[in-house]
Amino acid sequence: MLNKKIFFIFLFAFLIRLIAINQSLWLDEAVTANVVKNFDFAQIISKFSPTDFHPPLYYLFMKLWTNFFGYSEIALRMPSVLFSLMTGWVIYLIGGAWAAAFFLFNPLIVYYSQEARMYMMATFFLTTALYYFLRSVKLDSRLRGNDKYFILFGIFISLAFLTFYGSIFLIATMFLYLLYKKQYKAFFVSCLLFLVSFVLVSPLLYHQFINSKVALSSVANWSLVLGKANIKNLLLIPIKFSIGRISFEPKLLYWIISGIWSGWVFWKVFMGGLKNKQLLFLLIFPLVIGFLVSFFIPMLQYFRFLYLIPIVCLLLKFNRGGWMLVGGFIIFSLVYLLLPQFHREDWKSLVRNIPKDKPVYMIKSSSDPVSYYKKINIIDLKGVDIHKAPNTINIIPYTAEIHGVDYASELIKYNFILKEVKNFRELKFETWIKSTNYSLFLEYTHSNEYYKR
């Protein structure tokens, strides 16, 4: 019979995930929506995936899901909600109620539980793999010959890799641990299953690797988005693992609050690691590998290591102060959920304010949120001939800086004046008009701070 305490923990975790779940999709979520809406199962693999940087399993799953439940924000995000709850249940099986509560109310987990991307699905697979990994190590040393857990471990790490390539850091760490402990049977059985999945996806992975090199060379600041190997990106991992995606002004106060809280949380993680060095190794070594790899392939962003939070929560359970930890996590989670300024980019409101029958200029590869909410004529801001543009131009400057597109200088060159800027959450909508009075144009540009940047 299910413990009442556990029932209410999971019920509360589910209910808070419903708060603001219908907020606007942001760019990557809109990519998910448009892919599963516009491609069939075969086309996801043959046409979309070679141009993407992720394996196709999540998209194939979402294609099946949306065929039944549709393409609304809630329908698209509900799988992540369910995967987060299932992950919490696996953590409960491994470490008990406290570990599950730490995970279910962790503010970064709550945030990504509401995101229509592959991270919670990968976290579920890797946590389930961890469950069988811990048992396979015990069984191999005591019983010898029970292959069930080895096989299940191999299956779930394979599913994780086919969902998210970044899973490889934890997978490699678990393989190294098996070799270190001389658990050769567990290593070879699970490694063989993993190699099958790797071979299966390797032709696609090769094409994606070539395309990623092209993107890094052609998109001016793409490496900054992916996450270079530096101290800032490394320090953001424990901070975001502790307080989630919120950030606020003044920055000094933000750094003080986040530093004290995350420092206390990870001190407890370290103390728990002294009691369970196996879990501490599984937490630290993937970060070390990820940091080193990011010198060559930038990917040191905290959300790409989301699957390590279950291990953090399992280490936290070895300490006192459980209520304080859970309470702090719930507070940070509710700050995100209840305050709209911490929500995702507000494309829904922006698109609602776009004039009818007017083209929009923006980076076309970043236009999925616009096309998700409304069918609009989009003109690529990259390489556009401003000389032939109409006298009034509507621009969404989203990702223009990342792509190295200095559209403002080009517009000013052809006597355009910024007439209006509408601000939405993390987004802008600009209206530029061409001035026919050159002296008025000069007076405007010299007096307007926008042109002095």
Coordinates of C-alpha atoms in Angstrom, one line a residue:
M1 CA 0.0 0.0 0.0
L2 CA 1.3 3.5 -1.0
N3 CA 2.5 5.5 2.0
K4 CA 0.3 8.6 2.5
K5 CA 3.3 10.9 2.9
I6 CA 4.7 9.8 -0.5
F7 CA 1.2 10.1 -2.1
F8 CA 0.9 13.7 -1.0
I9 CA 4.5 14.5 -2.0
F10 CA 3.8 13.4 -5.5
L11 CA 0.4 15.0 -5.6
F12 CA 1.8 18.3 -4.6
A13 CA 4.7 18.0 -7.0
F14 CA 2.2 17.3 -9.8
L15 CA -0.1 20.2 -8.9
I16 CA 2.7 22.8 -8.8
R17 CA 3.8 21.7 -12.2
L18 CA 0.4 22.8 -13.5
I19 CA 1.0 26.4 -12.5
A20 CA 1.7 28.5 -15.6
I21 CA 2.2 25.4 -17.7
N22 CA 0.4 27.2 -20.5
Q23 CA 2.9 30.0 -20.6
S24 CA 4.3 30.9 -24.1
L25 CA 6.6 28.4 -25.8
W26 CA 10.1 29.6 -26.4
L27 CA 12.3 29.0 -29.4
D28 CA 13.4 25.4 -28.8
E29 CA 10.0 24.3 -27.6
A30 CA 8.5 25.8 -30.8
V31 CA 11.0 23.8 -32.8
T32 CA 9.7 20.6 -31.1
A33 CA 6.1 21.6 -31.9
N34 CA 6.8 22.4 -35.6
V35 CA 8.9 19.3 -36.1
V36 CA 6.3 16.9 -34.8
K37 CA 3.5 18.8 -36.6
N38 CA 5.1 19.1 -40.0
F39 CA 7.2 15.8 -40.4
D40 CA 6.1 12.2 -40.3
F41 CA 8.1 9.6 -38.4
A42 CA 10.4 8.8 -41.3
Q43 CA 11.0 12.5 -42.2
I44 CA 12.0 13.3 -38.6
I45 CA 15.0 10.9 -39.1
S46 CA 15.8 11.6 -42.7
K47 CA 15.0 15.3 -43.1
F48 CA 15.0 17.1 -39.8
S49 CA 17.5 15.2 -37.6
P50 CA 20.5 15.7 -39.9
T51 CA 20.1 19.5 -39.5
D52 CA 19.5 19.2 -35.7
F53 CA 22.1 18.5 -32.9
H54 CA 20.1 15.9 -30.9
P55 CA 19.2 12.3 -31.5
P56 CA 15.7 11.6 -32.8
L57 CA 14.1 9.4 -30.1
Y58 CA 12.5 12.3 -28.2
Y59 CA 11.0 13.8 -31.4
L60 CA 9.7 10.3 -32.4
F61 CA 8.1 9.9 -29.0
M62 CA 6.5 13.4 -29.2
K63 CA 5.2 12.7 -32.7
L64 CA 3.3 9.7 -31.3
W65 CA 2.2 11.7 -28.2
T66 CA 0.9 14.7 -30.2
N67 CA -1.0 12.4 -32.6
F68 CA -3.2 11.6 -29.6
F69 CA -3.1 14.8 -27.5
G70 CA -2.5 17.7 -29.9
Y71 CA -0.1 20.6 -30.1
S72 CA -1.2 23.0 -27.3
E73 CA 1.4 24.3 -24.8
I74 CA 0.0 22.0 -22.1
A75 CA -0.1 18.9 -24.4
L76 CA 3.5 19.5 -25.5
R77 CA 4.8 19.9 -22.0
M78 CA 2.9 17.2 -20.2
P79 CA 5.4 14.4 -21.2
S80 CA 8.1 16.3 -19.3
V81 CA 5.8 16.6 -16.3
L82 CA 5.2 12.9 -16.3
F83 CA 8.9 12.0 -16.9
S84 CA 9.9 14.2 -13.9
L85 CA 7.4 12.5 -11.7
M86 CA 8.5 9.0 -12.8
T87 CA 12.1 10.0 -12.2
G88 CA 11.1 11.1 -8.7
W89 CA 9.6 7.6 -8.2
V90 CA 12.8 5.9 -9.2
I91 CA 14.8 8.2 -6.9
Y92 CA 12.3 7.2 -4.1
L93 CA 13.1 3.5 -4.8
I94 CA 16.8 4.2 -4.6
G95 CA 17.0 6.7 -1.7
G96 CA 13.7 7.1 0.0
A97 CA 11.2 9.9 0.6
W98 CA 13.7 12.7 1.3
A99 CA 15.7 12.1 -1.8
A100 CA 12.5 12.1 -3.9
A101 CA 11.3 15.3 -2.3
F102 CA 14.6 17.0 -2.9
F103 CA 14.3 16.1 -6.6
L104 CA 10.6 16.8 -7.1
F105 CA 10.8 20.3 -5.7
N106 CA 14.2 21.2 -7.0
P107 CA 13.6 24.6 -8.8
L108 CA 15.6 23.7 -11.9
I109 CA 13.8 20.3 -12.2
V110 CA 10.4 22.1 -11.8
Y111 CA 11.4 24.5 -14.6
Y112 CA 12.4 21.8 -17.0
S113 CA 9.4 19.7 -16.0
Q114 CA 7.5 22.3 -17.9
E115 CA 9.7 22.4 -21.0
A116 CA 8.8 20.6 -24.2
R117 CA 12.4 19.3 -24.7
M118 CA 14.2 16.1 -24.2
Y119 CA 16.0 16.8 -20.9
M120 CA 13.5 15.3 -18.5
M121 CA 13.1 12.2 -20.7
A122 CA 16.9 11.7 -20.7
T123 CA 17.0 12.3 -17.0
F124 CA 14.3 9.6 -16.4
F125 CA 16.3 7.1 -18.6
L126 CA 19.6 7.8 -16.9
T127 CA 18.1 7.7 -13.4
T128 CA 16.5 4.4 -14.2
A129 CA 19.8 3.2 -15.5
L130 CA 21.4 4.4 -12.3
Y131 CA 18.9 2.3 -10.3
Y132 CA 19.9 -0.9 -12.2
F133 CA 23.6 0.1 -12.2
L134 CA 23.7 0.3 -8.4
R135 CA 22.0 -3.1 -8.2
S136 CA 24.2 -4.7 -10.9
V137 CA 27.3 -3.7 -9.0
K138 CA 26.0 -5.3 -5.8
L139 CA 24.8 -8.4 -7.5
D140 CA 27.9 -9.0 -9.5
S141 CA 30.0 -8.9 -6.3
R142 CA 27.7 -11.1 -4.3
L143 CA 25.7 -13.5 -6.5
R144 CA 27.6 -13.6 -9.8
G145 CA 25.6 -14.7 -12.8
N146 CA 22.4 -12.7 -12.5
D147 CA 22.3 -10.8 -15.8
K148 CA 18.9 -9.2 -15.5
Y149 CA 20.2 -5.9 -14.0
F150 CA 23.2 -5.7 -16.4
I151 CA 20.8 -6.0 -19.4
L152 CA 18.3 -3.4 -18.0
F153 CA 21.2 -1.0 -17.3
G154 CA 22.4 -1.4 -20.9
I155 CA 18.9 -0.8 -22.3
F156 CA 18.3 2.4 -20.3
I157 CA 21.7 4.0 -21.0
S158 CA 21.1 3.2 -24.7
L159 CA 17.6 4.9 -24.6
A160 CA 19.2 7.9 -22.8
F161 CA 21.9 8.3 -25.5
L162 CA 19.3 8.0 -28.3
T163 CA 17.4 10.8 -26.5
F164 CA 20.3 13.2 -25.6
Y165 CA 23.9 12.9 -26.7
G166 CA 25.1 14.7 -23.5
S167 CA 24.1 11.5 -21.6
I168 CA 27.5 10.1 -22.7
F169 CA 29.3 11.9 -19.8
L170 CA 27.4 9.9 -17.1
I171 CA 27.4 6.7 -19.2
A172 CA 31.2 6.9 -19.6
T173 CA 31.6 7.5 -15.9
M174 CA 29.5 4.5 -15.0
F175 CA 31.5 2.3 -17.4
L176 CA 34.7 3.5 -15.8
Y177 CA 33.4 2.7 -12.4
L178 CA 32.5 -0.8 -13.4
L179 CA 36.1 -1.3 -14.8
Y180 CA 37.6 0.1 -11.6
K181 CA 35.5 -2.3 -9.5
K182 CA 36.5 -5.1 -11.8
Q183 CA 32.8 -5.8 -12.6
Y184 CA 33.7 -7.1 -16.0
K185 CA 30.6 -9.0 -16.7
A186 CA 28.4 -6.0 -16.0
F187 CA 30.7 -3.9 -18.1
F188 CA 30.7 -6.1 -21.2
V189 CA 27.0 -6.9 -21.2
S190 CA 25.9 -3.3 -20.8
C191 CA 28.6 -2.0 -23.1
L192 CA 27.5 -4.4 -25.9
L193 CA 23.9 -3.1 -25.7
F194 CA 25.1 0.5 -25.7
L195 CA 27.3 -0.1 -28.8
V196 CA 24.3 -1.3 -30.7
S197 CA 22.5 2.0 -30.1
F198 CA 25.7 3.9 -30.9
V199 CA 26.2 2.1 -34.2
L200 CA 22.5 2.6 -35.0
V201 CA 22.7 6.4 -34.6
S202 CA 26.3 6.8 -35.9
P203 CA 25.5 7.8 -39.5
L204 CA 23.2 10.5 -38.3
L205 CA 25.7 11.6 -35.7
Y206 CA 28.3 12.0 -38.4
H207 CA 26.1 14.3 -40.4
Q208 CA 25.2 16.3 -37.3
F209 CA 28.8 16.7 -36.4
I210 CA 29.7 18.1 -39.8
N211 CA 26.7 20.5 -39.7
S212 CA 27.6 21.6 -36.2
K213 CA 31.1 22.6 -37.4
V214 CA 29.5 24.6 -40.2
A215 CA 27.2 26.3 -37.7
L216 CA 30.1 27.2 -35.4
S217 CA 32.0 28.8 -38.3
S218 CA 29.1 30.6 -39.9
V219 CA 27.2 31.8 -36.8
A220 CA 29.4 34.5 -35.2
N221 CA 28.6 33.9 -31.5
W222 CA 27.2 30.4 -31.5
S223 CA 29.9 29.0 -29.3
L224 CA 28.9 31.4 -26.5
V225 CA 25.3 30.0 -26.6
L226 CA 26.5 26.4 -26.5
G227 CA 28.7 27.0 -23.5
K228 CA 32.5 27.4 -23.6
A229 CA 34.8 25.9 -21.0
N230 CA 35.2 28.7 -18.5
I231 CA 34.9 29.3 -14.8
K232 CA 31.7 31.2 -15.1
N233 CA 29.8 28.4 -16.9
L234 CA 31.3 25.9 -14.4
L235 CA 30.1 27.9 -11.4
L236 CA 26.7 28.4 -12.8
I237 CA 26.1 24.6 -12.6
P238 CA 25.8 24.4 -8.7
I239 CA 24.0 27.8 -8.6
K240 CA 21.4 26.8 -11.1
F241 CA 21.1 23.3 -9.6
S242 CA 20.2 25.1 -6.3
I243 CA 18.0 28.1 -7.3
G244 CA 16.7 27.3 -10.8
R245 CA 16.4 29.7 -13.7
I246 CA 15.5 32.8 -11.8
S247 CA 17.8 35.9 -11.9
F248 CA 17.1 39.3 -10.6
E249 CA 18.4 42.8 -10.0
P250 CA 20.5 44.2 -8.4
K251 CA 23.0 41.6 -9.5
L252 CA 25.0 42.0 -6.3
L253 CA 22.0 40.8 -4.2
Y254 CA 21.4 38.0 -6.6
W255 CA 25.0 36.7 -6.3
I256 CA 24.9 37.0 -2.5
I257 CA 21.6 35.1 -2.1
S258 CA 22.4 32.5 -4.8
G259 CA 26.0 32.1 -3.5
I260 CA 25.0 31.5 0.1
W261 CA 22.2 29.1 -0.7
S262 CA 24.0 27.1 -3.3
G263 CA 27.1 27.1 -1.2
W264 CA 25.1 25.6 1.7
V265 CA 23.4 23.1 -0.5
F266 CA 26.6 21.8 -2.1
W267 CA 28.4 21.7 1.2
K268 CA 25.7 19.2 2.2
V269 CA 26.2 17.4 -1.1
F270 CA 29.9 17.1 -0.3
M271 CA 29.3 15.9 3.2
G272 CA 26.9 13.3 1.8
G273 CA 29.7 12.3 -0.7
L274 CA 32.0 11.5 2.2
K275 CA 29.5 8.9 3.2
N276 CA 28.9 7.6 -0.3
K277 CA 32.0 8.1 -2.4
Q278 CA 30.5 6.0 -5.2
L279 CA 27.7 8.6 -5.8
L280 CA 30.2 11.5 -5.3
F281 CA 32.3 10.0 -8.1
L282 CA 29.2 9.7 -10.4
L283 CA 28.5 13.4 -9.7
I284 CA 31.9 14.9 -10.2
F285 CA 33.5 12.9 -13.0
P286 CA 30.8 13.7 -15.7
L287 CA 31.4 17.4 -14.9
V288 CA 35.1 16.9 -15.3
I289 CA 34.7 15.2 -18.7
G290 CA 32.2 17.8 -19.8
F291 CA 34.5 20.6 -18.9
L292 CA 37.4 19.1 -20.8
V293 CA 35.3 18.3 -23.8
S294 CA 34.0 21.8 -23.9
F295 CA 37.5 23.1 -24.8
F296 CA 36.9 21.4 -28.2
I297 CA 33.1 21.2 -28.5
P298 CA 31.4 24.0 -26.5
M299 CA 28.5 22.4 -24.4
L300 CA 29.2 23.5 -20.8
Q301 CA 25.7 24.7 -20.0
Y302 CA 24.1 23.7 -16.7
F303 CA 20.9 22.3 -18.3
R304 CA 22.9 19.8 -20.3
F305 CA 23.8 18.2 -16.9
L306 CA 20.3 18.1 -15.6
Y307 CA 20.5 14.4 -15.2
L308 CA 23.1 14.8 -12.4
I309 CA 20.5 16.4 -10.1
P310 CA 19.1 13.0 -9.0
I311 CA 22.6 12.1 -7.8
V312 CA 22.7 15.5 -6.0
C313 CA 19.4 14.6 -4.3
L314 CA 20.6 11.1 -3.3
L315 CA 23.7 12.7 -1.6
L316 CA 21.6 15.3 0.2
K317 CA 19.6 12.6 1.9
F318 CA 22.6 11.7 4.1
N319 CA 22.4 15.1 5.9
R320 CA 20.1 16.6 8.5
G321 CA 18.1 19.7 7.7
G322 CA 15.8 18.0 5.2
W323 CA 12.8 20.4 5.9
M324 CA 15.0 23.4 5.3
L325 CA 16.3 22.1 2.0
V326 CA 12.8 21.1 0.7
G327 CA 11.4 24.4 2.0
G328 CA 14.1 26.4 0.2
F329 CA 13.6 24.5 -3.0
I330 CA 9.8 25.1 -2.9
I331 CA 10.3 28.8 -2.3
F332 CA 12.6 29.2 -5.3
S333 CA 10.2 27.0 -7.4
L334 CA 7.2 29.2 -6.5
V335 CA 9.1 32.4 -7.2
Y336 CA 9.6 31.1 -10.8
L337 CA 6.1 29.7 -11.1
L338 CA 4.1 32.7 -9.6
L339 CA 6.1 35.6 -11.0
P340 CA 5.7 36.0 -14.8
Q341 CA 8.9 38.0 -15.2
F342 CA 10.8 34.7 -14.6
H343 CA 8.8 32.8 -17.3
R344 CA 9.9 32.0 -20.8
E345 CA 10.1 34.4 -23.7
D346 CA 6.6 35.8 -24.4
W347 CA 6.2 35.0 -28.0
K348 CA 2.5 34.5 -27.5
S349 CA 2.0 38.2 -26.7
L350 CA 4.5 39.4 -29.3
V351 CA 2.8 37.6 -32.2
R352 CA -0.6 38.9 -31.0
N353 CA 0.7 42.4 -31.5
I354 CA 2.2 41.9 -35.0
P355 CA 0.2 44.0 -37.6
K356 CA -1.9 41.9 -40.0
D357 CA -0.7 41.3 -43.6
K358 CA 2.7 42.9 -42.8
P359 CA 6.0 40.9 -43.3
V360 CA 8.3 40.6 -40.4
Y361 CA 12.1 40.7 -40.7
M362 CA 14.0 38.4 -38.4
I363 CA 16.6 35.6 -38.4
K364 CA 14.6 33.0 -40.1
S365 CA 16.2 30.0 -38.4
S366 CA 14.9 31.5 -35.1
S367 CA 11.4 32.1 -36.3
D368 CA 9.7 28.8 -35.1
P369 CA 7.8 30.5 -32.3
V370 CA 6.2 33.0 -34.7
S371 CA 5.1 30.3 -37.1
Y372 CA 3.8 28.2 -34.2
Y373 CA 1.4 31.0 -33.1
K374 CA 0.6 32.6 -36.4
K375 CA 1.2 32.2 -40.2
I376 CA 3.2 35.3 -41.1
N377 CA 5.4 36.3 -44.0
I378 CA 8.9 36.2 -42.5
I379 CA 11.8 37.7 -44.4
D380 CA 15.3 36.6 -43.3
L381 CA 17.2 39.5 -41.7
K382 CA 20.4 37.7 -42.7
G383 CA 21.6 39.1 -46.0
V384 CA 18.5 41.2 -46.7
D385 CA 18.9 44.1 -49.2
I386 CA 17.9 47.1 -47.1
H387 CA 18.1 49.3 -50.2
K388 CA 15.1 47.5 -51.7
A389 CA 13.1 47.3 -48.4
P390 CA 9.8 49.1 -48.0
N391 CA 9.6 52.5 -46.2
T392 CA 8.3 50.8 -43.0
I393 CA 10.0 47.7 -41.6
N394 CA 8.9 45.5 -38.7
I395 CA 11.8 43.7 -37.1
I396 CA 12.1 41.1 -34.4
P397 CA 15.9 41.4 -33.5
Y398 CA 15.9 38.0 -31.7
T399 CA 19.3 36.2 -32.1
A400 CA 20.5 38.9 -34.5
E401 CA 23.5 39.5 -32.2
I402 CA 24.3 35.8 -32.0
H403 CA 24.3 35.6 -35.8
G404 CA 26.5 38.8 -36.0
V405 CA 23.8 40.7 -37.9
D406 CA 24.2 44.5 -37.4
Y407 CA 20.9 45.4 -39.0
A408 CA 20.7 48.7 -37.2
S409 CA 23.8 50.1 -38.9
E410 CA 22.5 49.1 -42.3
L411 CA 19.1 50.7 -41.6
I412 CA 20.7 54.0 -40.5
K413 CA 22.9 53.9 -43.6
Y414 CA 19.7 54.1 -45.7
N415 CA 18.1 56.9 -43.5
F416 CA 15.8 54.7 -41.4
I417 CA 14.6 55.9 -38.0
L418 CA 13.5 53.7 -35.2
K419 CA 9.9 54.8 -34.7
E420 CA 8.8 52.4 -32.0
V421 CA 10.0 49.6 -29.8
K422 CA 7.5 47.3 -28.1
N423 CA 9.0 45.2 -25.3
F424 CA 7.8 41.7 -24.3
R425 CA 9.3 39.3 -21.9
E426 CA 12.9 38.9 -23.2
L427 CA 11.8 40.0 -26.6
K428 CA 11.5 43.2 -28.7
F429 CA 9.4 44.2 -31.7
E430 CA 10.8 47.2 -33.6
T431 CA 9.2 49.4 -36.2
W432 CA 11.6 51.4 -38.5
I433 CA 10.5 54.1 -41.0
K434 CA 12.5 55.6 -43.8
S435 CA 13.0 59.4 -43.4
T436 CA 12.7 61.6 -46.5
N437 CA 13.9 64.6 -44.6
Y438 CA 17.7 64.2 -44.3
S439 CA 18.2 67.1 -41.8
L440 CA 15.5 65.7 -39.6
F441 CA 17.1 62.3 -39.8
L442 CA 20.5 63.7 -38.7
E443 CA 18.9 65.6 -35.8
Y444 CA 17.1 62.5 -34.7
T445 CA 20.1 60.2 -34.9
H446 CA 22.3 62.6 -32.9
S447 CA 19.8 63.1 -30.2
N448 CA 18.6 59.4 -29.8
E449 CA 20.7 57.2 -27.5
Y450 CA 19.9 54.1 -29.7
Y451 CA 22.3 55.4 -32.4
K452 CA 25.1 56.2 -30.0
R453 CA 25.7 52.6 -29.0

